[in-house]
Amino acid sequence: MTAENQLVPEKAELGGKRLGMVVEGSLSMGLKVRLDRSTFVEDMSVGRYVTIRGQKDYFLGMVTGIELGAADDRLASSPLDAADPFIVEAVAGSATYGLLHVMPQVKLGRRAIDLTEGAKPVKTVPAHFSAVWESSQRDIELVFGKEDERRFYLGTPLDMETQVCLDLVELTKRSNGVFGKSGTGKTFLTRLLLIGILQKGAAVNLVFDMHSEYGWEGRSETNYKVKGLKQLFPSKTAILTLDEESTRRRKVSPDGVVKIGYGEIEPEDIELLRQTLNLTEPSVQAVYQFSREFGRDGWLSGLLARRTEEETAELLARLNVHESTYRNLLRGMERLRRLPFLVDEASHLPVQRIMEYLDRGVNVVLEFGRVTSPESYILVANMLTRRIHEQYVERTEMALGEGRQPPRPLVITLEEAHRFLSHEVAEQTIFGRIAREMRKYNVTLLVIDQRPSGIDEEVMSQLGTKITCLLDNERDIDSVLTGVAGKSELKGVLARLESKQQALIFGHAVPVPVVIRTREYGSADSYRGLGVAHGADAKRRSGEDAREVWEG
Amino acid sequence: MTGAIAEPSRVGEVVEASTASFVAQCYELHQPPPLGSLVRTRAGSIMIYAIVFNARTGSIEPGRRPIARGQEEEEEGDIFKSNPQITKLLRTDFEAVVVGYRDELLHQYLPPAPGHIHSFVHICEKKEVEEFSGRLDFLDIILESKILLGVDELVGASLRYASGAHADPRAFLVEAGRALASSLGGDLHRLNSLLKRLK
C-alpha cells in the first residue's frame, strides 16, 4: 500500500463521540440511524452534521429528522411499566430506541490522498451498521475549508465550534438571496456578508440602504449599536444620502448627497412604478408619447408644466391621449414631485459619482433616511441600477473587444426585493435581467426579502446561493427550496430554525447545505476577529479617507 | 431482592446427565443449593457450569411414598429423632440446566459432552459467579431451554442470585435487563413481567 493510499489513522479523526449505526437507507430517501444506548435522543437536533464512517469512505450527512422506534409494534397498545425507572432504564436503547434520519451530503475520503482532494458528491450509501459519529473539526474543515483570502467565516455549524466558510469569490459570481421572517437576523447576516465581500475584495458593493443600517451603524435586536461598513472600512466605504438632514441628525457625515433631476427620470423608470403609483396601462404608454413630444429628459417637466385648459386639450388631442389617462398620469407624477430628493436641475449626475467610487473600489451605501416610501425606493434603486448596469455592459463589451481588464465585479444589495422581482414586473425590470444574466457583465444582486414567495420563480431559480433564516409560511418555504435536492428534508430543517442567529445556507458557494449559528458581531472582539482597524487607528485612517474623497 | 451467594461447598453428585441438564442428589436431606444458583461439575477435563432449578425431596424408591409418622410427637424434629432410619429412606434431588463450560476458556454455550454420573457437584464461589455472570450470553440458553419450571422464573432467580456476586447489584441487573430487552424486544409483555422479577 503506498503512502497516499494509506488510511488515515483513527486518531486524526478524534473529537466527537459515536452516536449510533446505520440500519436502513437509500440514496433518495436518506439513511436511518439507530442511536446507541449511550446517546440520548433529546440531545439530538435537526440541522446538525454527523459523519458516517462507512467501510471504504466517510460521508458527511445532515440530520433531517428524529424518530422514536420500538422493537415491538404493540408498545403503543400495551405499554411497559413506565412508572418503574428500572424498567425504563433497562429497555432504553434496546426495546425502545431513537432513530435519526440522515441525508448524506458529501463523501469524504478516508485515505491520506483524499484529504487534499476535499469532498466529493455522494453516489452511494454507506453499508449496514456503519458507525455514525459526531462530525469532527477535520470533517467540517475538509468540506467548508478554512478562512483564507477568498473564504469568509460566517458562522459555526449547530453544536460545533468549527468554522463554516463561504467562498465569496464563488458567491459573487451569481446573484444571491438572504431570506427570513422579519426580526430573524436578515440585516445582521447581510451586514456580515457585505463586510466579508469587502474584506476579501471579492467585489465592490452598492447598497440601497432603505433603513440606513449598513453605512455608519445599525442596531441589533437587543438595541445596542453595531458598526456599519464605514466604521470598519473607512477608506473603502462611501455613504451617500437622499436625506441629508436625517443622516446628519444621526451624527453621520455623508460623503455626498444625492439629488435627482426631473430630467434624469426616463420613461422606463415609470413602468416599474405602475403598481405603486396606481397608474393604468394607457398612462404608462402615454409617458412615451410625452417623451416623444418633450424629449427623454424633458417629458416630466413638460407634463407637469402649468397650462390653461385649452392648451391641455390641444396637447392631449395632438398626442392622442385620453383625458382620464392624463389625469391618472398627472396624479401619479404629482406624488413623485413630492419626493424631497427630486429637483428641477440636479447639480451633478449621481450615477457618474457612484461609478467613480465603484471604479476606485470604494463601496457605496445609499441611505434613504426618512424617504422610505415604496415609490422613492423603487424609483431610485431602479433608475440608478439601470444606468450603472448600462455602463457595466458597455465597459465589459469594450474590455472584451480590446482585451482589457473588465470592470470590477459589482454586487447590488436590494431590500424588499419582491417589489422589483415579482412575477408581474421581473420581466421588465433591470433587476430581473441582472438576476437572469448571471455574471455576464460583472454585476450581480444580493436580494433581501421576507416574502420570497413574492419573487418570480425564474429569478429565484437563478439565485446561486440562498441564505435563509426562519420562515414559517408554507409558500415562502416552498419558493426558497424550489429545485433543491432533498427538498422535503430541508423543509423540516428550515421550519425548525431558531428565530435568532440561525440560518440555512445552500447553493453555489457552499458544497453542502448547512445550518449555521451566525458568528458573533458587535463586540470589540468580533471587530478584531474581522481583522479591521478600530479605535485610534481607525480615526486616523478615516481622516485620511475623508481628505482622499474630497480632494479626489 | 438480591440473594446472598451460598457458601461454596460440595453439595452432591450427578445421578442423571444429559447435554442440556443434569440431576444431582444432595448429600444432605433438605439442603439443595438455592434456586438460580450457579453450580459446577466435572466431565473429564472440562468443567460444566449449570444453574439450579426444580429441587425436590421424596422417597428413595419410586412408588414408595413416605407415610405420616408424627401424630405422637410434640415437634416436627422429634420425628427424625424417633425414626433415624428415615433420613436414609428419603433423598433430596435438584436439576440444573447447563449454561456453559470451561476448558482453557470460559464458554457460555453447551459443552461437547454431558456430565458424568457420580461427578461431584459444587456450589460456585462468589468470584466464580461474578466471572461467569460478567457475560450474559447464558440468558439465551435459559430462555430457550425446555424445562418444566417457568423459564422466566429461572431467569429471574439466576440473575437475582448472580447479582449478589457483583459490587453494584443494581447496575448488574440493569445491564442484564438490557440484555433481556435485546432478546425479548419483540415481546414487550413478557419482557415487562420478566423485568419486574429482577427487582
Coordinates of C-alpha atoms in Angstrom, one line a residue, chain B residues 15-196:
Chain B
V15 CA -27.2 -39.1 39.2
E16 CA -28.6 -38.4 35.8
A17 CA -26.9 -36.5 33.0
S18 CA -27.7 -35.1 29.6
T19 CA -26.1 -32.5 27.4
A20 CA -28.5 -29.8 28.4
S21 CA -29.2 -30.6 32.0
F22 CA -28.4 -33.0 34.9
V23 CA -30.0 -34.3 38.1
A24 CA -27.9 -34.4 41.2
Q25 CA -28.6 -36.0 44.6
C26 CA -27.8 -33.9 47.6
Y27 CA -25.7 -35.3 50.4
E28 CA -27.8 -33.5 53.0
L29 CA -31.6 -34.0 53.1
H30 CA -33.5 -30.8 52.5
Q31 CA -30.4 -28.9 51.7
P32 CA -30.3 -28.3 47.9
P33 CA -28.5 -25.2 46.5
P34 CA -30.7 -22.2 46.1
L35 CA -32.9 -21.8 43.0
G36 CA -31.0 -20.0 40.4
S37 CA -27.6 -20.6 41.9
L38 CA -24.5 -21.5 39.8
V39 CA -23.0 -24.9 40.4
R40 CA -20.2 -26.8 38.6
T41 CA -19.3 -30.4 38.0
R42 CA -16.5 -32.1 36.1
A43 CA -16.8 -34.1 32.9
G44 CA -13.3 -35.4 32.3
S45 CA -11.1 -32.4 31.5
I46 CA -13.8 -29.9 31.3
M47 CA -15.8 -28.1 34.0
I48 CA -19.5 -27.8 33.3
Y49 CA -21.5 -24.9 34.7
A50 CA -25.2 -25.2 35.4
I51 CA -28.0 -23.3 37.1
V52 CA -30.1 -24.9 39.7
F53 CA -33.8 -25.4 39.3
N54 CA -36.5 -27.7 40.4
A55 CA -35.2 -29.2 43.7
R56 CA -37.4 -31.9 45.2
T57 CA -37.3 -34.3 48.2
G58 CA -39.0 -37.7 48.2
S59 CA -38.6 -41.4 48.8
I60 CA -35.5 -43.1 47.6
E61 CA -37.7 -45.8 46.0
P62 CA -40.0 -44.5 43.4
G63 CA -43.6 -45.6 44.0
R64 CA -43.0 -46.0 47.7
R65 CA -44.4 -42.9 49.3
P66 CA -43.4 -41.8 52.9
I67 CA -46.0 -42.1 55.5
A68 CA -47.0 -39.7 58.2
R69 CA -45.3 -40.5 61.5
G70 CA -45.6 -37.5 63.7
Q71 CA -49.0 -38.0 65.4
E72 CA -47.5 -38.8 68.8
E73 CA -44.6 -36.3 68.6
E74 CA -44.5 -32.8 70.0
E75 CA -42.2 -31.2 67.4
E76 CA -41.5 -32.0 63.8
G77 CA -37.8 -32.6 64.5
D78 CA -38.7 -35.3 67.0
I79 CA -40.0 -37.4 64.1
F80 CA -36.4 -37.8 62.8
K81 CA -35.1 -38.4 66.3
S82 CA -37.6 -41.3 66.9
N83 CA -37.1 -42.7 63.4
P84 CA -33.4 -42.1 62.5
Q85 CA -33.7 -44.5 59.5
I86 CA -36.0 -42.2 57.5
T87 CA -33.1 -39.9 56.6
K88 CA -31.7 -42.8 54.8
L89 CA -35.1 -43.6 53.1
L90 CA -35.5 -40.1 51.8
R91 CA -33.4 -38.1 49.3
T92 CA -33.2 -34.5 48.0
D93 CA -32.5 -34.1 44.3
F94 CA -32.2 -31.0 42.2
E95 CA -32.0 -30.3 38.5
A96 CA -29.6 -28.0 36.9
V97 CA -29.7 -26.5 33.4
V98 CA -26.3 -26.5 31.7
V99 CA -25.3 -23.0 30.7
G100 CA -21.6 -23.2 29.8
Y101 CA -18.3 -24.9 30.4
R102 CA -14.6 -24.2 30.8
D103 CA -11.7 -25.9 29.1
E104 CA -8.9 -23.4 28.8
L105 CA -11.5 -20.7 28.4
L106 CA -15.0 -20.0 29.7
H107 CA -17.7 -20.6 27.2
Q108 CA -21.4 -19.8 27.5
Y109 CA -22.8 -22.4 25.3
L110 CA -23.4 -26.2 25.7
P111 CA -20.4 -28.4 26.3
P112 CA -19.3 -31.1 23.8
A113 CA -20.3 -33.9 26.2
P114 CA -22.6 -34.3 29.1
G115 CA -21.5 -34.6 32.7
H116 CA -20.5 -37.9 34.2
I117 CA -22.7 -39.9 36.7
H118 CA -21.2 -39.6 40.2
S119 CA -19.3 -36.5 39.4
F120 CA -19.3 -34.2 42.4
V121 CA -21.4 -31.1 42.2
H122 CA -20.0 -27.9 43.9
I123 CA -21.7 -24.6 44.6
C124 CA -19.5 -22.0 42.9
E125 CA -17.6 -19.4 44.8
K126 CA -18.6 -15.7 44.7
K127 CA -15.6 -14.9 42.5
E128 CA -16.6 -17.6 40.0
V129 CA -20.2 -16.3 39.9
E130 CA -19.0 -12.8 39.3
E131 CA -16.8 -14.0 36.5
F132 CA -19.4 -16.2 34.9
S133 CA -22.2 -13.6 35.0
G134 CA -19.8 -11.0 33.7
R135 CA -21.2 -12.1 30.4
L136 CA -24.9 -12.6 29.8
D137 CA -25.0 -14.9 26.8
F138 CA -26.2 -17.7 29.1
L139 CA -29.5 -15.9 29.4
D140 CA -30.4 -17.0 25.9
I141 CA -29.7 -20.7 26.8
I142 CA -32.1 -20.5 29.7
L143 CA -34.7 -18.6 27.6
E144 CA -34.6 -21.3 25.0
S145 CA -34.4 -24.3 27.4
K146 CA -37.3 -26.8 27.6
I147 CA -37.5 -27.1 31.4
L148 CA -40.7 -27.8 33.4
L149 CA -40.4 -24.9 35.7
G150 CA -41.3 -21.5 34.2
V151 CA -38.3 -20.3 32.2
D152 CA -38.8 -16.7 33.2
E153 CA -38.8 -17.7 36.8
L154 CA -35.5 -19.3 36.4
V155 CA -34.0 -16.3 34.5
G156 CA -35.2 -14.0 37.3
A157 CA -33.9 -16.3 40.0
S158 CA -30.5 -16.8 38.4
L159 CA -30.0 -13.1 37.8
R160 CA -31.1 -12.1 41.4
Y161 CA -28.7 -14.8 42.7
A162 CA -25.8 -13.6 40.5
S163 CA -26.3 -10.0 41.4
G164 CA -25.1 -10.8 44.9
A165 CA -21.7 -11.5 43.5
H166 CA -21.3 -8.0 42.0
A167 CA -20.1 -4.9 43.7
D168 CA -23.1 -2.9 42.3
P169 CA -26.0 -5.4 42.1
R170 CA -28.4 -2.8 40.6
A171 CA -26.1 -1.9 37.8
F172 CA -25.6 -5.6 37.1
L173 CA -29.4 -6.1 37.0
V174 CA -29.9 -3.1 34.7
E175 CA -27.3 -4.5 32.4
A176 CA -29.0 -7.9 32.5
G177 CA -32.3 -6.2 31.9
R178 CA -30.9 -4.6 28.7
A179 CA -29.6 -8.0 27.5
L180 CA -33.1 -9.3 28.0
A181 CA -34.7 -6.4 26.3
S182 CA -32.5 -7.1 23.3
S183 CA -33.6 -10.7 23.2
L184 CA -37.2 -10.1 24.0
G185 CA -37.7 -6.7 22.5
G186 CA -40.4 -8.2 20.2
D187 CA -42.5 -9.4 23.2
L188 CA -42.9 -6.4 25.5
H189 CA -45.5 -8.2 27.7
R190 CA -43.1 -11.0 28.6
L191 CA -40.2 -8.5 28.9
N192 CA -42.2 -6.4 31.3
S193 CA -43.1 -9.3 33.6
L194 CA -39.6 -10.6 33.5
L195 CA -38.0 -7.2 34.3
K196 CA -40.4 -7.0 37.3

